[in-house]
XYZ file of C-alpha atoms in Angstrom:
619
model
C 111.943 71.835 25.443
C 110.128 73.317 28.880
C 112.804 73.951 31.449
C 112.648 71.510 34.030
C 111.549 73.378 37.413
C 111.855 70.579 40.113
C 110.252 73.019 42.696
C 106.189 72.897 42.386
C 105.229 75.643 44.901
C 104.539 78.156 42.146
C 105.315 81.765 42.218
C 104.930 82.463 45.707
C 107.490 84.449 48.436
C 110.277 82.158 49.376
C 110.563 83.486 52.654
C 107.690 81.385 53.786
C 110.003 78.617 53.899
C 112.595 80.354 56.053
C 112.029 78.644 59.109
C 111.369 74.956 57.520
C 114.069 72.432 56.628
C 112.709 72.009 53.128
C 112.110 74.695 50.456
C 109.096 73.257 48.630
C 108.024 69.865 46.805
C 109.057 68.261 43.764
C 106.541 66.921 41.144
C 106.220 63.767 42.895
C 105.265 65.498 46.022
C 108.471 65.001 47.824
C 110.121 67.826 49.961
C 113.002 69.327 48.553
C 115.385 69.671 51.492
C 117.687 72.782 51.449
C 121.157 72.033 51.250
C 123.487 71.979 54.358
C 125.017 75.283 54.713
C 127.573 74.511 57.132
C 130.219 77.184 55.281
C 131.248 80.329 57.415
C 132.792 83.418 56.191
C 136.378 82.108 55.875
C 135.378 78.924 53.803
C 133.262 81.306 51.753
C 136.588 83.199 51.095
C 138.604 80.721 50.364
C 136.312 79.232 48.021
C 135.897 82.237 46.331
C 139.813 82.535 45.791
C 139.990 78.743 45.198
C 137.408 77.678 42.958
C 137.741 79.478 39.495
C 133.844 78.847 38.290
C 132.719 81.027 41.505
C 132.103 84.175 39.581
C 129.676 82.381 37.329
C 128.062 80.340 40.254
C 124.383 81.569 41.645
C 122.207 80.032 44.043
C 118.703 79.130 42.834
C 115.848 80.524 45.378
C 113.716 77.730 44.902
C 115.809 74.619 45.316
C 118.520 76.316 47.196
C 121.148 74.854 45.172
C 124.388 76.383 43.526
C 123.588 76.500 39.644
C 126.371 77.099 37.020
C 125.514 79.807 34.431
C 125.825 78.299 30.705
C 127.470 80.660 28.045
C 123.921 81.812 26.783
C 122.661 82.797 30.470
C 125.882 84.933 31.015
C 125.524 86.779 27.481
C 121.777 87.292 28.420
C 122.874 89.000 31.719
C 125.645 91.118 30.048
C 122.854 92.274 27.521
C 120.666 93.152 30.369
C 123.547 94.882 32.303
C 124.543 96.962 29.177
C 120.565 97.979 28.786
C 119.881 96.250 25.619
C 117.127 93.723 24.870
C 117.484 90.121 26.100
C 116.197 88.626 22.519
C 119.376 88.808 20.035
C 117.180 88.742 17.088
C 115.020 91.956 17.934
C 115.806 94.933 15.805
C 114.737 98.155 17.442
C 115.051 100.169 14.393
C 113.254 98.551 11.920
C 111.499 101.024 9.241
C 107.871 101.340 10.785
C 104.881 100.501 8.540
C 102.969 103.895 7.556
C 99.275 102.645 8.712
C 97.773 106.049 7.810
C 99.239 107.057 4.315
C 99.378 110.405 2.935
C 97.696 108.976 -0.205
C 93.994 109.395 -0.636
C 92.672 105.463 -0.797
C 88.987 104.419 -1.603
C 88.293 102.419 1.404
C 88.116 104.328 4.813
C 90.169 102.906 7.534
C 87.290 102.455 9.882
C 83.722 102.061 8.730
C 81.917 102.349 11.950
C 78.607 104.433 11.533
C 78.535 107.726 13.254
C 76.977 108.017 16.821
C 73.624 109.651 17.553
C 75.115 111.846 20.108
C 77.236 113.549 17.418
C 74.343 115.466 15.735
C 71.662 115.604 18.669
C 72.156 118.695 21.027
C 73.293 117.196 24.742
C 70.516 117.405 27.652
C 73.302 117.575 30.330
C 75.256 120.383 28.789
C 71.933 122.422 28.344
C 71.253 121.695 31.918
C 74.836 123.070 32.674
C 74.241 126.187 30.550
C 71.105 127.094 32.102
C 72.751 126.954 35.525
C 75.094 129.492 34.549
C 72.625 131.791 32.926
C 70.852 131.872 36.129
C 73.728 132.372 38.401
C 74.964 135.577 36.041
C 71.183 136.969 36.086
C 70.993 136.644 39.855
C 74.503 138.665 40.176
C 76.481 135.629 41.613
C 78.802 135.642 38.795
C 80.557 138.749 37.872
C 82.094 139.399 34.774
C 86.063 139.778 35.272
C 87.215 143.178 34.817
C 91.117 143.824 34.226
C 92.531 145.895 37.139
C 93.576 149.346 36.696
C 97.315 150.522 37.321
C 96.383 153.465 39.329
C 98.730 154.254 42.255
C 96.476 153.946 45.757
C 97.210 156.593 48.392
C 96.044 156.298 51.907
C 95.928 158.570 54.633
C 98.710 157.550 57.443
C 96.457 158.273 60.338
C 92.921 157.636 59.158
C 93.078 154.265 60.967
C 94.169 155.838 64.227
C 91.156 155.012 66.020
C 91.611 152.865 69.370
C 89.040 150.009 68.132
C 91.294 149.403 64.792
C 94.153 146.674 64.811
C 97.289 147.599 62.594
C 98.199 144.589 60.845
C 101.642 143.671 62.313
C 100.967 145.035 66.207
C 98.256 142.972 67.419
C 98.868 144.581 70.750
C 98.665 148.353 69.204
C 98.017 151.138 71.584
C 97.266 154.361 69.780
C 99.254 157.218 70.918
C 97.754 159.682 73.543
C 96.442 163.052 72.218
C 98.228 166.301 72.734
C 96.295 167.863 75.578
C 94.048 170.892 74.119
C 95.292 174.042 74.965
C 94.144 175.958 78.304
C 93.540 179.311 79.476
C 97.467 179.916 79.811
C 98.089 179.515 75.945
C 95.365 182.268 75.478
C 96.746 185.572 73.630
C 94.600 187.282 76.345
C 94.459 185.100 79.478
C 92.685 186.139 82.561
C 95.073 188.099 84.890
C 95.562 185.166 87.566
C 97.374 183.472 84.986
C 100.089 186.076 84.282
C 103.063 185.436 86.035
C 104.465 188.024 88.590
C 108.084 189.253 88.395
C 109.409 186.703 91.205
C 107.334 183.823 89.728
C 109.254 184.478 86.198
C 112.489 184.692 87.635
C 111.859 181.194 89.577
C 110.798 180.076 86.140
C 114.060 181.140 84.501
C 115.938 179.512 87.077
C 114.209 176.137 87.060
C 115.445 172.848 84.848
C 113.209 172.704 81.486
C 112.418 169.171 82.864
C 110.991 170.463 85.811
C 108.854 173.418 84.655
C 105.084 173.231 85.067
C 104.700 174.882 81.719
C 106.807 175.153 78.775
C 106.194 178.670 77.883
C 105.441 181.952 79.543
C 101.793 183.468 79.483
C 101.710 186.340 77.699
C 98.899 189.280 77.260
C 98.319 190.897 73.587
C 96.475 193.737 72.679
C 94.782 191.590 69.892
C 95.263 188.534 67.598
C 97.277 190.551 64.915
C 99.661 191.539 67.205
C 100.727 187.933 68.316
C 104.115 187.138 67.129
C 105.259 183.462 65.792
C 105.834 180.900 68.324
C 109.443 180.499 68.668
C 109.235 176.991 69.839
C 106.709 175.568 67.359
C 109.309 173.238 65.232
C 111.199 171.958 68.165
C 107.727 171.042 69.789
C 106.582 169.474 66.536
C 109.864 167.329 66.270
C 109.389 166.241 70.104
C 106.006 165.259 69.485
C 107.009 162.832 66.494
C 110.058 161.665 68.555
C 107.622 160.310 71.207
C 105.281 158.812 68.733
C 108.170 157.160 66.856
C 110.272 156.358 69.845
C 108.064 155.681 72.945
C 107.042 152.104 73.217
C 103.553 151.204 73.592
C 102.196 147.895 75.030
C 99.072 146.786 76.445
C 99.737 144.714 79.335
C 97.863 141.284 80.030
C 96.962 141.308 83.660
C 96.271 137.806 84.985
C 94.233 137.810 88.159
C 95.601 135.023 90.124
C 94.778 134.406 93.937
C 98.244 135.015 95.706
C 97.083 132.018 98.172
C 97.146 129.470 95.118
C 100.560 130.161 94.365
C 101.675 129.329 97.788
C 102.258 125.049 97.891
C 99.539 123.080 100.052
C 102.000 122.082 102.653
C 100.350 120.386 106.115
C 100.250 122.597 109.168
C 103.448 122.149 111.780
C 101.199 120.868 114.833
C 100.138 118.000 112.586
C 103.686 116.820 112.179
C 104.893 116.571 116.158
C 106.635 115.518 117.717
C 109.639 118.119 116.972
C 111.745 120.531 119.143
C 110.007 123.667 119.858
C 111.612 125.215 123.322
C 115.097 125.755 125.031
C 114.917 123.284 128.055
C 118.597 123.530 129.235
C 121.834 125.481 129.018
C 125.034 123.708 129.410
C 127.591 126.123 130.709
C 131.526 125.725 131.543
C 133.525 126.279 128.432
C 135.052 129.834 128.522
C 135.397 130.343 124.807
C 133.384 129.246 121.491
C 132.181 125.709 121.237
C 133.050 124.415 118.163
C 131.599 120.668 118.113
C 129.429 118.218 120.300
C 128.291 114.745 119.817
C 125.941 112.524 121.732
C 126.486 109.112 123.109
C 124.570 106.231 121.410
C 122.506 105.775 124.678
C 121.410 109.404 124.936
C 122.553 109.831 128.706
C 125.770 111.754 127.742
C 126.961 114.822 125.473
C 130.459 115.564 124.536
C 131.672 118.755 123.589
C 135.146 120.664 122.331
C 135.763 124.126 122.503
C 138.500 126.792 121.572
C 139.343 126.891 125.333
C 141.481 123.813 124.864
C 139.362 121.289 126.879
C 136.827 118.461 126.152
C 133.976 118.403 128.444
C 131.698 115.429 129.274
C 128.242 116.459 130.347
C 124.738 114.531 131.750
C 122.159 115.345 129.392
C 119.249 115.081 131.600
C 120.926 117.302 134.274
C 123.388 119.948 132.423
C 125.864 118.556 134.766
C 129.584 118.592 133.481
C 130.941 115.009 134.624
C 134.245 115.426 133.330
C 136.473 118.160 131.825
C 139.557 116.826 129.960
C 142.206 119.456 129.159
C 143.952 118.916 125.876
C 146.231 122.021 125.344
C 144.913 123.202 122.174
C 141.655 124.205 120.128
C 139.466 121.127 119.737
C 138.315 120.929 116.128
C 135.955 117.720 115.947
C 134.622 115.236 118.670
C 132.945 112.028 117.527
C 131.442 109.622 119.745
C 131.822 105.982 118.510
C 128.068 104.941 117.579
C 128.333 101.465 118.698
C 126.644 100.946 122.103
C 129.100 98.025 122.979
C 132.256 100.554 122.664
C 132.743 103.253 124.944
C 135.128 105.650 123.116
C 135.348 109.280 121.847
C 137.747 110.677 119.311
C 138.796 114.176 119.599
C 140.688 116.151 116.745
C 143.167 118.208 118.173
C 145.906 120.373 116.195
C 147.775 117.598 114.442
C 146.730 114.813 116.243
C 143.154 112.686 117.075
C 143.058 111.415 120.526
C 141.084 108.210 121.599
C 139.386 108.869 125.028
C 137.683 106.407 126.964
C 135.242 108.944 129.410
C 134.476 106.218 131.912
C 131.203 107.064 132.167
C 128.113 104.521 132.631
C 128.463 100.758 132.712
C 131.764 99.962 134.377
C 131.620 96.542 132.729
C 131.421 98.271 129.175
C 134.293 100.870 130.247
C 136.758 97.840 131.168
C 135.729 95.630 127.730
C 136.647 98.887 125.962
C 140.101 99.137 127.316
C 140.603 95.731 127.189
C 139.758 95.676 123.282
C 142.182 98.519 122.709
C 145.083 96.625 124.781
C 144.567 93.200 123.191
C 146.405 94.854 119.790
C 149.896 92.938 119.216
C 152.283 94.706 117.166
C 152.942 92.689 113.867
C 156.438 91.211 113.348
C 157.414 93.310 110.558
C 156.776 97.083 110.827
C 154.048 98.328 108.141
C 154.484 101.675 106.448
C 151.622 103.885 108.060
C 150.508 107.378 107.051
C 150.272 108.165 110.594
C 151.681 107.005 113.934
C 149.917 105.253 116.463
C 151.169 106.162 120.263
C 149.753 104.574 123.311
C 149.274 107.013 126.061
C 151.628 107.509 128.922
C 150.278 106.999 132.406
C 149.321 110.586 133.162
C 147.510 110.820 129.686
C 145.568 107.360 130.899
C 144.574 109.077 134.211
C 142.688 111.622 132.060
C 141.095 109.026 130.071
C 143.226 109.109 126.691
C 144.055 105.811 125.453
C 145.566 106.520 122.049
C 147.349 109.515 120.197
C 147.191 109.345 116.164
C 149.786 111.814 114.838
C 148.752 112.969 111.566
C 151.672 115.772 110.986
C 149.033 117.961 109.593
C 146.130 119.870 111.424
C 142.901 117.545 111.718
C 139.672 119.360 110.843
C 136.927 116.374 111.523
C 136.679 112.780 112.566
C 133.869 110.587 111.504
C 132.987 106.776 112.763
C 131.721 104.251 110.911
C 128.129 102.826 111.908
C 129.927 99.358 113.380
C 132.069 101.481 115.556
C 135.827 99.876 114.565
C 136.467 102.255 111.428
C 137.006 106.030 111.541
C 137.845 108.499 109.226
C 139.644 112.010 109.614
C 139.777 114.805 107.246
C 143.620 116.699 107.193
C 144.242 120.247 105.936
C 146.487 119.277 103.585
C 145.414 120.794 99.889
C 146.983 119.174 96.980
C 148.261 116.048 99.062
C 146.596 113.383 101.146
C 143.621 115.050 103.044
C 141.271 111.779 103.759
C 142.460 108.856 105.904
C 140.475 105.723 106.985
C 141.801 103.945 110.454
C 140.984 100.792 112.121
C 141.106 100.906 115.916
C 141.326 97.462 116.562
C 144.172 96.789 114.266
C 145.688 100.137 114.786
C 145.628 100.482 110.790
C 145.590 103.727 108.793
C 145.377 104.252 104.953
C 144.800 106.482 102.318
C 141.900 105.683 100.215
C 142.683 107.876 97.301
C 145.522 108.180 94.849
C 144.940 111.566 93.672
C 143.294 114.420 95.904
C 139.445 115.395 94.771
C 140.205 119.216 95.461
C 139.833 120.739 98.707
C 138.180 118.284 101.106
C 135.671 120.149 103.626
C 133.832 116.797 105.425
C 133.420 113.068 104.664
C 130.659 110.758 106.032
C 130.487 107.012 105.981
C 126.873 105.726 104.539
C 124.768 104.136 107.174
C 123.859 100.904 105.288
C 125.941 100.525 102.248
C 129.733 100.543 101.851
C 129.889 104.018 100.495
C 131.740 106.766 101.648
C 130.611 110.353 101.024
C 133.422 113.078 100.477
C 132.453 116.748 100.329
C 134.656 118.745 98.333
C 134.114 122.713 97.797
C 131.511 122.408 95.519
C 130.436 118.602 95.085
C 130.102 115.462 96.879
C 131.347 112.420 95.500
C 130.426 108.789 96.375
C 132.676 106.051 96.340
C 132.028 102.681 96.501
C 134.769 101.151 98.939
C 134.047 97.764 97.919
C 134.979 98.262 94.290
C 137.321 101.024 94.857
C 135.581 103.193 92.364
C 133.489 106.602 92.156
C 129.951 105.760 92.154
C 128.290 109.191 91.929
C 129.165 112.660 91.865
C 126.376 115.407 93.140
C 126.623 118.732 91.833
C 125.655 121.088 94.991
C 124.868 124.589 93.250
C 126.345 126.140 96.158
C 129.694 128.323 96.493
C 131.185 126.476 99.349
C 129.829 123.426 101.463
C 130.372 123.637 104.888
C 128.822 120.128 106.159
C 126.895 117.363 105.193
C 124.720 114.541 106.827
C 123.210 111.683 105.275
C 119.601 110.369 105.959
C 119.453 107.115 108.206
C 117.797 105.184 104.972
C 120.821 106.267 103.087
C 118.945 107.652 99.684
C 118.865 111.332 100.652
C 121.726 113.629 101.574
C 121.816 117.122 102.905
C 124.608 119.716 102.396
C 124.886 123.095 104.192
C 126.832 125.988 102.629
C 128.745 129.289 103.819
C 126.608 131.243 100.959
C 123.747 130.419 103.512
C 121.794 127.593 101.155
C 120.800 123.757 102.390
C 120.724 121.393 99.250
C 118.556 118.225 99.739
C 119.722 115.487 97.310
C 117.733 112.600 96.425
C 120.128 109.894 95.307
C 117.654 108.178 93.370
C 116.236 111.047 91.434
C 119.484 113.040 90.174
C 122.923 114.211 90.745
C 121.514 118.030 91.451
C 119.875 118.971 94.349
C 116.036 118.177 94.595
C 115.468 121.231 96.557
C 117.698 124.241 97.547
C 116.210 125.935 101.199
C 117.356 129.485 101.750
C 115.799 129.998 105.300
C 118.950 131.056 106.861
C 120.265 134.840 106.726
C 123.999 133.712 107.355
C 126.297 130.995 106.633
C 125.496 127.298 107.641
C 127.749 125.831 109.860
C 126.180 122.201 110.561
C 123.293 120.236 109.529
C 121.848 116.958 111.186
C 119.218 114.101 110.441
C 117.426 112.501 113.416
C 117.911 108.746 113.356
C 114.328 107.903 113.713
C 112.254 110.752 113.118
C 111.668 112.326 110.009
C 113.568 115.662 111.080
C 116.653 117.363 110.063
C 118.257 120.833 111.261
C 120.384 123.136 110.442
C 122.694 125.851 112.443
C 123.696 129.211 111.231
C 125.809 132.415 111.845
C 122.675 134.051 112.276
C 122.618 132.530 115.749
C 119.574 130.505 114.909
C 118.766 126.717 114.794
C 115.718 125.820 111.691
C 114.227 122.462 112.430
C 112.410 120.981 109.285
C 110.128 118.119 108.642
C 111.721 115.972 106.045
C 109.451 112.747 105.187
C 110.984 110.097 102.829
C 108.357 107.547 101.446
C 109.158 104.021 100.628
C 107.125 104.805 97.585
C 109.882 105.390 95.083
C 107.593 107.741 93.251
C 106.534 109.763 95.833
C 108.978 112.711 96.158
C 110.529 113.760 99.631
C 107.885 116.343 101.600
C 110.047 118.884 103.289
C 108.262 121.311 105.678
C 110.168 124.373 107.933
C 108.682 123.638 111.492
C 110.421 126.104 113.995
C 113.064 128.638 114.118
C 114.679 127.735 117.586
C 116.778 130.799 119.033
C 118.931 131.343 122.227
C 122.550 131.693 120.960
C 124.178 134.995 120.848
C 126.322 135.586 117.915
C 130.036 136.286 119.234
C 132.930 137.100 116.912
C 130.555 137.176 113.841
C 129.698 133.551 114.675
C 126.522 131.997 115.910
C 125.653 128.155 116.203
C 128.881 125.994 115.084
C 127.260 122.411 115.324
C 123.782 120.740 115.740
C 123.257 117.025 116.750
C 119.794 115.361 117.391
C 119.345 112.856 120.517
C 119.533 109.219 119.468
C 116.057 108.186 120.744
C 113.921 111.525 121.475
C 113.018 114.489 119.340
C 115.495 116.586 121.112
C 118.142 118.772 119.862
C 121.520 120.122 120.939
C 123.497 123.053 119.377
C 126.927 124.764 120.312
C 127.264 128.187 119.850
C 130.091 130.900 119.245
C 128.757 132.342 123.178
C 130.479 129.309 124.869
C 127.236 127.185 125.870
C 125.459 124.078 124.433
C 121.662 124.198 124.464
C 119.156 121.599 124.580
C 115.556 122.069 122.602
C 113.106 119.690 123.514
């Protein structure tokens, strides 16, 4: 009986029905639907364990149904697995029938008549042979001769002409020939070539490498009287050493116009405005001025010096309006960037003073005092890393409103853009080094569980909730909201001294004590986009302008270099960095030059603080 195959689709790939609910059609043309397979791996495993017929059940590809194999089918599968024939009755070793027997029969096995081509010469072969004969006659085909095994000797120096190319050395240059003998080598030289006794003595005292001649010219009666040359073998050996050891190479010269190697940069006059000349000098400090800061209105300037005073200046007239003695070296000053608050942070020794300078709008000054005095102490005392101490009546008269005691020397203060939070850096290696404070709540905290190395300076990001921490060799960017490290920038510098963030927030510059300025493009890489080596001495300070595409660096060589740093809104275009002007004016003192630089908030003006005790304004 023929096997009952219900699916009538024929011998086709069953993958065609993969996305359909049916697998084909039966003899009546009705769809054969796939059986519902809702079993997961666990159900299949349980069925495998519990069903004793599981091992002999297979799935029919054509109908999708499970089929249990019969005993005959199992035996057929096992025979095929063992490499035997499927048919049990087939005998692979039965004796073969000898069709062509050794006995001579009277009838031939085949009685086909012979072909005509078997007894007529071939025209095709005749044509081929005639072509070969013609090629041999013309000499195109040479008869093969066996090679003679005779050793071939050749002259080593025969191919030493300048045009020959030795096999391995494509750049081979032939050795220079020995100069031909001159009149000095003659056995009977003219008298002017013979040396006088003084010249002979000088020749003998000379070092052999410095002698013009390696021998003394001599006069002989005849050629027969000339003795053997004593240095002959030595000179031959030196010549062989020259040939063998002196490298000779043909240098490829590329004719390049040096102008083509210099990048095409725009002319500085096309990139105006930028500061070019020294306009004002602010004199009054008796020692080096370490730090300066400009008010957000651009009307006032504050400076801190090693003479133990903080001075407030009017920018336009260079007049000193106030001088507050603080009794020790001022490491850092920072004017609050919020125009609605009149407050300056001053880092002195182990404390930070919050000073209200009392300059400008009286309403603004009163509102700032009211903001600081509106604080109410919480009911339960909170443990803080610093102590907030309100100023006494004498200090209030100077303008000091709050003292924040840190317990270790404070090296830097910097404000957040909103003007309420500020950060301080403490020189305390291996322990707490960075603190973030909130003035309105008088609350301080240590943001880091462990110290990320020796911290040089910190900055708040101008737009996003990021905090940038510069250690000795790298800059870490922390996300303050998520409280995690977002990025780590490798500076390729030995020791970072200062850092500034571009107002758009995507670029950072770092100055270093090994006289490099590294520009980082945060979207591009964690390595510097450009390393500028314009200064000859250590960089002390770097700054960006808030509104113009300018950045500046101050160095111990007493100069300030202003550069054009254009950042494009098109992300595919790299920043354009062009050095514009070297501003001179500060006289280096105590091996220090320019200690701090800052731009005016609105105008393309630059302030610098120097070791000569002056501040200078460049416009």
